[in-house]
Short mmCIF file of C-alpha atoms and ligand atoms in Angstrom, two decimals:
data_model
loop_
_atom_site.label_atom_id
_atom_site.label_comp_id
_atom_site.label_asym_id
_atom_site.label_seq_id
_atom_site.Cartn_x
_atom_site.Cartn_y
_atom_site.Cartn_z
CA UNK Y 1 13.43 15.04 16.21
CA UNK Y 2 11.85 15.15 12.72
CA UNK Y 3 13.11 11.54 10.91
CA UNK Y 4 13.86 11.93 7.37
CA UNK Y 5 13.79 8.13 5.45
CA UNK Y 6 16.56 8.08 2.65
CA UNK Y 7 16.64 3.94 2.66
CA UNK Y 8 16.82 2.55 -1.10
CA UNK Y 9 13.53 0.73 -0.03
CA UNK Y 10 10.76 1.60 2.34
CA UNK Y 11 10.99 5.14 0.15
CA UNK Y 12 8.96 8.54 1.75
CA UNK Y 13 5.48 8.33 0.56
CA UNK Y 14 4.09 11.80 -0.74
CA UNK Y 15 1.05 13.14 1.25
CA UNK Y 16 -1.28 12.71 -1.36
CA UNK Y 17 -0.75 8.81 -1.74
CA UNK Y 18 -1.23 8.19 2.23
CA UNK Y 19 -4.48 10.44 2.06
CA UNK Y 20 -6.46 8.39 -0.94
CA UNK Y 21 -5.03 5.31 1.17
CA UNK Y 22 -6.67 7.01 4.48
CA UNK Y 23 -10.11 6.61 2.55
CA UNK Y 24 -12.96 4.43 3.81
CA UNK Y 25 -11.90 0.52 2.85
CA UNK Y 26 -14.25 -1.19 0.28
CA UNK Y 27 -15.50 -4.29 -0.79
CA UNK Y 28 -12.84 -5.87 -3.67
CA UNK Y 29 -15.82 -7.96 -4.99
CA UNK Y 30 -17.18 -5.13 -6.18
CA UNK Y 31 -17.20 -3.23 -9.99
CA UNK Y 32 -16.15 0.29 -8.05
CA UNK Y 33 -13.54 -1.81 -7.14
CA UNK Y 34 -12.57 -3.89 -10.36
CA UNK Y 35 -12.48 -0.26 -12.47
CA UNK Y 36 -9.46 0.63 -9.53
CA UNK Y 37 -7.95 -2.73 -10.31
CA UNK Y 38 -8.28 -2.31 -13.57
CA UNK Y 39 -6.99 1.63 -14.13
CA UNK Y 40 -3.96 0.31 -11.95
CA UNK Y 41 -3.01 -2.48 -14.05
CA UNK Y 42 -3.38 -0.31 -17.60
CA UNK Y 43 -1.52 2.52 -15.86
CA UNK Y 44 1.58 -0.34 -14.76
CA UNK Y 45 2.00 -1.08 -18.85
CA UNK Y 46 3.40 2.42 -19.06
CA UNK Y 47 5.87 2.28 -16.46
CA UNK Y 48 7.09 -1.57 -17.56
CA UNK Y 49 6.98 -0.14 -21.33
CA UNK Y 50 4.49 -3.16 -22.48
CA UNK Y 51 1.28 -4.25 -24.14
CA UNK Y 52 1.46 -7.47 -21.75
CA UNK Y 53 -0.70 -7.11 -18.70
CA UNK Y 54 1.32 -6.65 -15.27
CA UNK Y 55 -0.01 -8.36 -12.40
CA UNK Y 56 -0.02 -7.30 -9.39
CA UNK Y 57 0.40 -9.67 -6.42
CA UNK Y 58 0.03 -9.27 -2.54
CA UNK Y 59 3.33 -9.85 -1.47
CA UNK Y 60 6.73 -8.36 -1.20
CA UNK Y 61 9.14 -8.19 -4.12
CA UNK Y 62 10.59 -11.29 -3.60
CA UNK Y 63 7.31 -12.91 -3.60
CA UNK Y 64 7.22 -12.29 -7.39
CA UNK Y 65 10.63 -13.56 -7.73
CA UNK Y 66 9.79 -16.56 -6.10
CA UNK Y 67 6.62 -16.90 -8.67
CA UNK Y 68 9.13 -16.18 -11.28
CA UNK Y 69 10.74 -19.37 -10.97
CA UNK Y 70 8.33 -21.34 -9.80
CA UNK Y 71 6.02 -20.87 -12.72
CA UNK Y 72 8.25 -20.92 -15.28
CA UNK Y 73 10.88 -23.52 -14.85
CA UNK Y 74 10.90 -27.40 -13.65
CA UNK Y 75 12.75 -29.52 -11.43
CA UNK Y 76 16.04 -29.89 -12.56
CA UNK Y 77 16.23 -26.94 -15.17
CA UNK Y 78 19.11 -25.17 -14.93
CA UNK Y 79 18.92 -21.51 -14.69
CA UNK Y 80 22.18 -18.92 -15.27
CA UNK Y 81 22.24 -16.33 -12.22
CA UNK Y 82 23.83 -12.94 -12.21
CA UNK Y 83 25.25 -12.92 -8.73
CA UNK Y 84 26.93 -9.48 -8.44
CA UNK Y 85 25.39 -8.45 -4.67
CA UNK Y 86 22.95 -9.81 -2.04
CA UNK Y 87 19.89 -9.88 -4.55
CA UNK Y 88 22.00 -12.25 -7.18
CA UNK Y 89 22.11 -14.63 -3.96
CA UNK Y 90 18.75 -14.19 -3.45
CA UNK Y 91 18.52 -16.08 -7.01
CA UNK Y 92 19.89 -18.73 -6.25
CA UNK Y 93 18.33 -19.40 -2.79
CA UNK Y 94 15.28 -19.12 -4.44
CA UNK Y 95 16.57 -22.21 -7.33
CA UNK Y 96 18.10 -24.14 -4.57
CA UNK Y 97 14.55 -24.00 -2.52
CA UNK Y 98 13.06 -25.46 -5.93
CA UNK Y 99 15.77 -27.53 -7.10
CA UNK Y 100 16.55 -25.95 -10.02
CA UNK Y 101 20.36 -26.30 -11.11
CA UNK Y 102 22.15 -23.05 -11.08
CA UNK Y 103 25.36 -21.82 -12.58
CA UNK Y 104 26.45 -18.56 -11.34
CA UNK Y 105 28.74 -15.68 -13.04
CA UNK Y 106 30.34 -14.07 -9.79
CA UNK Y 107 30.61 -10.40 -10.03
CA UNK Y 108 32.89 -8.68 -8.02
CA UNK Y 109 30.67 -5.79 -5.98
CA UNK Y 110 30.15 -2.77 -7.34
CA UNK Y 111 30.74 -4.29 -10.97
CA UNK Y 112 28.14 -4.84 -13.51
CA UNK Y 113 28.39 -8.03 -15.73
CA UNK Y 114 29.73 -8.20 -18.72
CA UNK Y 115 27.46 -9.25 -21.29
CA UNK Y 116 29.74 -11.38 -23.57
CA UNK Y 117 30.70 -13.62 -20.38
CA UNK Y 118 26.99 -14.61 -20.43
CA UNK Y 119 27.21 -14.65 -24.36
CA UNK Y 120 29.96 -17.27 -23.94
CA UNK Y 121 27.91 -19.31 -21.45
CA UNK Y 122 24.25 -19.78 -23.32
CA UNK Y 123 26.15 -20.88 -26.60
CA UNK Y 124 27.73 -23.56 -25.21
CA UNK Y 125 25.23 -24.78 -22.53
CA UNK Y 126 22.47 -25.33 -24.49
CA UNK Y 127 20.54 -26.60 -21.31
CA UNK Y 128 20.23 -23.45 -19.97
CA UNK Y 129 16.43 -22.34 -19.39
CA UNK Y 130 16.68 -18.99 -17.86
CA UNK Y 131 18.86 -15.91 -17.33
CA UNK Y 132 18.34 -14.87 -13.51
CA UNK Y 133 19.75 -10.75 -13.21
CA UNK Y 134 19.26 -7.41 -11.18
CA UNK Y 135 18.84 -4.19 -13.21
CA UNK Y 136 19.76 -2.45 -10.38
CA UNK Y 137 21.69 -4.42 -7.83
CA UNK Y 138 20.38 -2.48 -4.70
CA UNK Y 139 23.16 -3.80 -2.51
CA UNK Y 140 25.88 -2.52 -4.69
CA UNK Y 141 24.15 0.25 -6.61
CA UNK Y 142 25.13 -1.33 -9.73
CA UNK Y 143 23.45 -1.59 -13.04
CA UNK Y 144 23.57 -4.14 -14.81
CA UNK Y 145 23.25 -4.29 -18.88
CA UNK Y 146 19.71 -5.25 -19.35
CA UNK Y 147 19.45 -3.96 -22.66
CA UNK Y 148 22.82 -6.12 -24.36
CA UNK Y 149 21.69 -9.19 -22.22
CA UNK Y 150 18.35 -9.17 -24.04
CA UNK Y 151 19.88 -9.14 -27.45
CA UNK Y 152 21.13 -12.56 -26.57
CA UNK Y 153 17.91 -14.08 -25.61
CA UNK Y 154 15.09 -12.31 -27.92
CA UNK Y 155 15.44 -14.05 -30.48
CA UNK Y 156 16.01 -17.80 -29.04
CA UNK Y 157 12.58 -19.72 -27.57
CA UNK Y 158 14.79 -22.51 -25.42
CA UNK Y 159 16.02 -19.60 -22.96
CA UNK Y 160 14.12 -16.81 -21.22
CA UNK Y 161 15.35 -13.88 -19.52
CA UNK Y 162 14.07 -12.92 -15.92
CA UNK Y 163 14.52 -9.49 -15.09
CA UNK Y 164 14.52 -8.33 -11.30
CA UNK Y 165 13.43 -4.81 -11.21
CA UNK Y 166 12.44 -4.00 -8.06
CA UNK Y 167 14.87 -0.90 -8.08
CA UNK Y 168 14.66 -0.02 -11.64
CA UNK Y 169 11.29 -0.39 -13.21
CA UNK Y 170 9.65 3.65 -12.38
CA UNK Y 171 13.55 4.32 -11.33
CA UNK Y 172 15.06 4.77 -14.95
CA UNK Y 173 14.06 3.19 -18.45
CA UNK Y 174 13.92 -0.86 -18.63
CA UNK Y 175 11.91 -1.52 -22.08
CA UNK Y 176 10.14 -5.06 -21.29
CA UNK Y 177 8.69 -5.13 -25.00
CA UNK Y 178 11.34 -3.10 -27.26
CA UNK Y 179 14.38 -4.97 -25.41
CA UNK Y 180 12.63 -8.00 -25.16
CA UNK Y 181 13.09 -9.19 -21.49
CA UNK Y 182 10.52 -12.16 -20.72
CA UNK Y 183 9.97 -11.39 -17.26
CA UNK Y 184 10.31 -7.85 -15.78
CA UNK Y 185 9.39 -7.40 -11.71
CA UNK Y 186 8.98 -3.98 -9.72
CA UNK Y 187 8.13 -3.39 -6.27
CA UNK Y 188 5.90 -0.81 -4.42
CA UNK Y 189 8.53 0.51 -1.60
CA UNK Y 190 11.02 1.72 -4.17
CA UNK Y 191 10.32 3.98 -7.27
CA UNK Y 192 6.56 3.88 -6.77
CA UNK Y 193 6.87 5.59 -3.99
CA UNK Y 194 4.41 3.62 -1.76
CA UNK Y 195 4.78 1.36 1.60
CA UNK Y 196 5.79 -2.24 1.25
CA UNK Y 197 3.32 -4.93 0.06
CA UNK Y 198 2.87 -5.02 -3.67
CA UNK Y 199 4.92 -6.68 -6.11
CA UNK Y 200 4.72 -6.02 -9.77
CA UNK Y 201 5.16 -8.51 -12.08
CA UNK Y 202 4.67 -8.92 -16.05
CA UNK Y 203 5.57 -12.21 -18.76
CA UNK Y 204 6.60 -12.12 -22.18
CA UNK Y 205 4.40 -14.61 -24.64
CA UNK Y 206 7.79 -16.38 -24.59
CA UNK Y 207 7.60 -16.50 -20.52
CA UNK Y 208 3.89 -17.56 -20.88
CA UNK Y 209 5.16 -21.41 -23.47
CA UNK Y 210 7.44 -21.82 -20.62
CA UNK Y 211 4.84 -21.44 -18.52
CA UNK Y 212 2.78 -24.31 -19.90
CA UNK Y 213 5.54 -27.05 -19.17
CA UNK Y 214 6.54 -25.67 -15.47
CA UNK Y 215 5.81 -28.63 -12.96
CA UNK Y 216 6.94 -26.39 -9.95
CA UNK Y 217 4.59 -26.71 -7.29
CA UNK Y 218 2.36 -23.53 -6.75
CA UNK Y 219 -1.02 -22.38 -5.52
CA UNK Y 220 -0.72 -18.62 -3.54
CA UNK Y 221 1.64 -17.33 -6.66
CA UNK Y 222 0.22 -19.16 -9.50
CA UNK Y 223 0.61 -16.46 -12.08
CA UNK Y 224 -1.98 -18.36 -14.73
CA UNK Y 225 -4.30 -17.61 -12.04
CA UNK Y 226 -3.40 -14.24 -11.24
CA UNK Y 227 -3.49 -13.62 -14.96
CA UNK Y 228 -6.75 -15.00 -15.84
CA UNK Y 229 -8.43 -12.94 -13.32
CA UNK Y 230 -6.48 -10.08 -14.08
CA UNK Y 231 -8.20 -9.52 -17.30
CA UNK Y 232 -11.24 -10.04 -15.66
CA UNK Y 233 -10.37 -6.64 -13.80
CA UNK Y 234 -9.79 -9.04 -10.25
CA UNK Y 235 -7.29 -10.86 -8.56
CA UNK Y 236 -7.33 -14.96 -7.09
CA UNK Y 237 -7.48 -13.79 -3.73
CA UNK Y 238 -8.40 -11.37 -1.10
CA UNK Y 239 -5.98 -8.11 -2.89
CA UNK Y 240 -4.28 -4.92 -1.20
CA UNK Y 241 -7.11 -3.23 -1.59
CA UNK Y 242 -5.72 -0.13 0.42
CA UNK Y 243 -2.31 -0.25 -1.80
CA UNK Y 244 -4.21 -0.56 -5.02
CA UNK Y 245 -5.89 2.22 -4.45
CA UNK Y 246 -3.00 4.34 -3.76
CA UNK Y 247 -0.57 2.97 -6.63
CA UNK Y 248 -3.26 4.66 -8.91
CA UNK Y 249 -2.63 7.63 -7.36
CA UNK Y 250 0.77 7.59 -7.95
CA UNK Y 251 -0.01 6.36 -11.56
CA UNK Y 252 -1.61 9.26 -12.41
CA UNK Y 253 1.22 11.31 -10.85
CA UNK Y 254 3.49 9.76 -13.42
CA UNK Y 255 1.19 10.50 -15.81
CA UNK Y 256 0.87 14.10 -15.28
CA UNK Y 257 4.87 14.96 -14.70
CA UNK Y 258 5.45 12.18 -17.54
CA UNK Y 259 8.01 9.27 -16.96
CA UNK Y 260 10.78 11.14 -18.87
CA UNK Y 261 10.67 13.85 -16.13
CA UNK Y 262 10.66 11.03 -13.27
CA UNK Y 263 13.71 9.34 -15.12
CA UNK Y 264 15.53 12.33 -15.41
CA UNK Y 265 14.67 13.88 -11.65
CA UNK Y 266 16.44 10.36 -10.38
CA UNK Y 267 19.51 10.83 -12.68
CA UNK Y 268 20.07 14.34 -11.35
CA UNK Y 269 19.49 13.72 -7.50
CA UNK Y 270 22.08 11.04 -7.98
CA UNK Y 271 24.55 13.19 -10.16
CA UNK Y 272 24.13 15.93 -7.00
CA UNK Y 273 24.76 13.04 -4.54
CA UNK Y 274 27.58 11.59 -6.67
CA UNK Y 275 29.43 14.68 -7.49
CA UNK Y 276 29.07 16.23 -4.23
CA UNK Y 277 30.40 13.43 -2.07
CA UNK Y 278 33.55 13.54 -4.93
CA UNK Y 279 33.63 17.17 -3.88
CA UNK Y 280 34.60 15.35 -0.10
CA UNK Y 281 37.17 12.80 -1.75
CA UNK Y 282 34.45 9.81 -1.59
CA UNK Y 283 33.61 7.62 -4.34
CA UNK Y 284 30.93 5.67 -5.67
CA UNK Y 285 31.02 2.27 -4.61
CA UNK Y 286 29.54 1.04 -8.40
CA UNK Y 287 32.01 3.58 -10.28
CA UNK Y 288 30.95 3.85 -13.70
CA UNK Y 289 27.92 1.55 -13.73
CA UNK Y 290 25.90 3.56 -11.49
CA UNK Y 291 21.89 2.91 -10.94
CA UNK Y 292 20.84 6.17 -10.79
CA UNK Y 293 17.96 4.83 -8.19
CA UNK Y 294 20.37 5.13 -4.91
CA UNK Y 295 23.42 6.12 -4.46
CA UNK Y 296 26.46 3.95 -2.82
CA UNK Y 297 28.71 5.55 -1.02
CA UNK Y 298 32.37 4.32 -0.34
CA UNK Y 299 33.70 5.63 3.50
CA UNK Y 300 36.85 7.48 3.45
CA UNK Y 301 39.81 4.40 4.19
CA UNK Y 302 40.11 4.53 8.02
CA UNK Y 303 36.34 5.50 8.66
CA UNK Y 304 33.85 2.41 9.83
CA UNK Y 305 30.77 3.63 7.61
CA UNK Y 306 28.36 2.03 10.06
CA UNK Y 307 29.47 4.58 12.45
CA UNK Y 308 28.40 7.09 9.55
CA UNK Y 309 24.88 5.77 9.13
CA UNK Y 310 24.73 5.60 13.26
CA UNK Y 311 26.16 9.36 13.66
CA UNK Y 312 23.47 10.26 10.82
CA UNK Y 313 20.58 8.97 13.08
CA UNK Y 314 21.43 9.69 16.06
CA UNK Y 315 22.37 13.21 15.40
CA UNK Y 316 19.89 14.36 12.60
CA UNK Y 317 16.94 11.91 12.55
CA UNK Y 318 18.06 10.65 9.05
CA UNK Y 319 17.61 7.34 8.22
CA UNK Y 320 20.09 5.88 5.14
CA UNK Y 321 21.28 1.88 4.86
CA UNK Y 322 24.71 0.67 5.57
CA UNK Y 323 26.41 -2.53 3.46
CA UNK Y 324 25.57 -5.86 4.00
CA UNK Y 325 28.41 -9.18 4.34
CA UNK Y 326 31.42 -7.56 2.71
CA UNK Y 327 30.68 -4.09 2.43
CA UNK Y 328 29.52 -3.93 5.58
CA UNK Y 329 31.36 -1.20 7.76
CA UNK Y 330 32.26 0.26 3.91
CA UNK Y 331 29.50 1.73 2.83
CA UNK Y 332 26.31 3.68 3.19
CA UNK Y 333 23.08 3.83 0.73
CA UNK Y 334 21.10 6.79 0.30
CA UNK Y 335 17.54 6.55 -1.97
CA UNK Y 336 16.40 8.23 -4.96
CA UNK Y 337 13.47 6.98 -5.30
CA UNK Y 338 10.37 8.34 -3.74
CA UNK Y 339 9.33 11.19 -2.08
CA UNK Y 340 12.74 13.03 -1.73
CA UNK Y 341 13.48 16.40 -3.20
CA UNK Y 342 16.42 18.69 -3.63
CA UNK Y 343 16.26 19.48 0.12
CA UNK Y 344 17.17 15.97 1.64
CA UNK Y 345 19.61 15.16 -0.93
CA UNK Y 346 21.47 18.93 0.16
CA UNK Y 347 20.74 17.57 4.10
CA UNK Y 348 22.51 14.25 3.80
CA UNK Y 349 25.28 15.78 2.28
CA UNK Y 350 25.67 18.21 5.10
CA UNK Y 351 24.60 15.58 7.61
CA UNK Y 352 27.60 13.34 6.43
CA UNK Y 353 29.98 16.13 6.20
CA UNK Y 354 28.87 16.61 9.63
CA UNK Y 355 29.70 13.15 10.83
CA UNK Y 356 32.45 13.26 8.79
CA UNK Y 357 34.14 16.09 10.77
CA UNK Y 358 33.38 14.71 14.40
CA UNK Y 359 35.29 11.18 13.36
CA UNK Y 360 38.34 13.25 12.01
CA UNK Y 361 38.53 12.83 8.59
CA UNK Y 362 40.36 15.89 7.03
CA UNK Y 363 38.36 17.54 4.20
CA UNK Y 364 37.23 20.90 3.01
CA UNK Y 365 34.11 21.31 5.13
CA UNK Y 366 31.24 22.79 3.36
CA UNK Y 367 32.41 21.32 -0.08
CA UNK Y 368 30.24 18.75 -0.66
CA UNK Y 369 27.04 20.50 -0.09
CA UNK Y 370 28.25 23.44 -1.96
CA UNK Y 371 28.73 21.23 -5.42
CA UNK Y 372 25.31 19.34 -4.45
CA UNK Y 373 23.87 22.48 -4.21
CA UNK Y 374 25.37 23.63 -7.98
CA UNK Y 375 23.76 20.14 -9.49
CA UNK Y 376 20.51 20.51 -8.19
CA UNK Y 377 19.96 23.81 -9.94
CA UNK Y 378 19.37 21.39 -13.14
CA UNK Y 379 15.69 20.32 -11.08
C1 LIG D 1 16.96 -5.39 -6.27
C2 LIG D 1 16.10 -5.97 -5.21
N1 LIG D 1 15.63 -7.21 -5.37
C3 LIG D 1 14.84 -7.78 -4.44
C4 LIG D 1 14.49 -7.13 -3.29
C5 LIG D 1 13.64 -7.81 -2.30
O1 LIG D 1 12.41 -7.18 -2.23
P1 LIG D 1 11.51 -7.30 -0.93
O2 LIG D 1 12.35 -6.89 0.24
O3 LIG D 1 10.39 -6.33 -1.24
O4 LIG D 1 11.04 -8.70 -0.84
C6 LIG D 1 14.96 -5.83 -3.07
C7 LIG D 1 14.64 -5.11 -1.83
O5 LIG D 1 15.37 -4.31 -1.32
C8 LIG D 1 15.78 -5.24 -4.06
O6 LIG D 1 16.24 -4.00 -3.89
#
């Protein structure tokens, strides 16, 4: 059975990246070497929108949300977190491991915050370092108001704003410079469309002061390192050679079908998943604040969802995620992002409906996939 991966994160990687990754490895003290290193970190300040150099670290994505706390605040700074799904908690673990004081704005899942809460917050709490959000909260599918959160931190220097990313940033516009975010991090399994392992990561001159007075400890994820050897077209350690070399063929994929075209490809697959599952009677999960990097889907009432994603996979080799804590059993998450086309957005439709029809639910069979179908005509 052919498997088809539609997880918001590992994405499908395009032929063409795994082929330039198949290559011969090569020495990374080398200049062939530094002028890859180097094209891939000029071709990242187009995707994060900056003039700031983005580093680019060996790890995971959380690895360079771990490094964004550790080398920016200090022990007993206290940091506001944004905890609207499983990657808000993943803030504050990351604070508690450091012991930096949190207070958290709970956001119901599948809400975004709103803006004027946090507003209310940072005027009277004037101990408050750091802002701690999700652009796209990849549990939920919600998006969360980058752009008005900004506003309240650009133009004070006693507070930065940490931006996580890792399902935005090559997903849909986040402006690090014009919006003024002080930290901005993307990941390589999601809208770059290449296998785990590299984390993105880029600091505001703001980010950098704060930077200077951070007594965290850290040595692997020391960003002053990674920075200083950055310009020097290198990296501290031993890098991902093989991944560097194909993120720069992805970068000059975005390059030649321009990141307008990439945005706009994303909001369409997830208009065609949206409105066709609506076409079925199910709803988004983050109703009106919709990512447009995945799409969350709510199970019809008396329907365990898990049994959806199971039915999916065992039936037609397709891969999506369920919900985690309390939407597990509720939901199911289908990616955007990556190597998927028209076709395997029309599949999972008709895969679900499939499902949908062998655990009873009553619907118009063939709906779905016929109003997915009408959407995608737009790509
Ligand atoms: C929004 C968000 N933040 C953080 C992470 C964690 O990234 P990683 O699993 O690469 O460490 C993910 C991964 O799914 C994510 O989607």
């Amino acid at each position: 059975m052919k498997n088809y991966v539609l997880t918001p994160g590992p994405v499908p990687v395009p032929e063409f990246v795994m082929l330039e990754m198949a290559k011969p490895i090569i020495h990374h003290r080398t200049e062939e070497f530094e002028e890859i290193f180097s094209k891939a970190t000029q071709g990242l300040k187009k995707v994060f929108m900056t003039k700031e150099e983005v580093l680019i670290l060996a790890s995971s994505g959380t690895g360079a949300m771990d490094a964004a706390i550790c080398n920016t605040l200090s022990k007993g700074d206290k940091a506001l977190v944004v905890n609207g799904g499983k990657f808000g908690e993943r803030w504050l673990k990351i604070c508690k491991a450091y012991g930096v004081d949190t207070e958290e704005i709970k956001v119901e899942w599948g809400k975004s915050v709103d803006p004027s809460l946090i507003k209310e917050i940072i005027k009277k709490d004037s101990s408050i370092k750091a802002i701690l959000v999700q652009a796209s909260e990849t549990s939920t599918g919600a998006e969360h108001p980058i752009k008005e959160i900004a506003k309240l931190t650009k133009n004070r220097d006693d507070i930065i704003l940490i931006v996580d990313g890792i399902t935005a940033v090559g997903a849909f516009p986040v402006e690090f410079d014009k919006w003024g975010i002080d930290i901005l991090i993307g990941g390589s399994q999601k809208a770059f469309m290449m296998p785990p392992g590299l984390a993105f990561i880029v600091l505001s001159e703001k980010a950098w002061e704060f930077n200077k007075k951070s007594n965290l400890p850290k040595f692997y994820l020391d960003l002053n390192q990674a920075h200083k050897n950055s310009l020097k077209k290198t990296s501290p350690w031993t890098p991902a050679v093989t991944l560097v070399i194909g993120l720069n063929a992805v970068l000059e994929y975005f390059n030649k079908i321009g990141l307008d075209n990439l945005f706009k490809r994303h909001s369409i697959l997830s208009q065609a998943t949206t409105e066709g599952f609506e076409a079925i009677g199910l709803e988004n999960f983050a109703k009106g604040c919709t990512s447009t990097a995945l799409s969350v889907i709510k199970a019809p009432k008396d329907i365990d969802a898990n049994l959806i994603v199971k039915g999916l996979k065992e039936k037609y080799g397709m891969i999506v995620a369920g919900g985690q804590d309390q939407a597990k059993g509720k939901i199911f998450r289908i990616t955007h992002m990556g190597y998927v086309d028209k076709g395997d957005i029309i599949a999972v439709v008709a895969g679900v409906e499939g499902i949908l029809c062998e655990l009873g639910y009553n619907f118009k069979s063939g709906a779905g996939v016929a109003r997915t179908t009408q959407i995608l005509d737009k790509l």
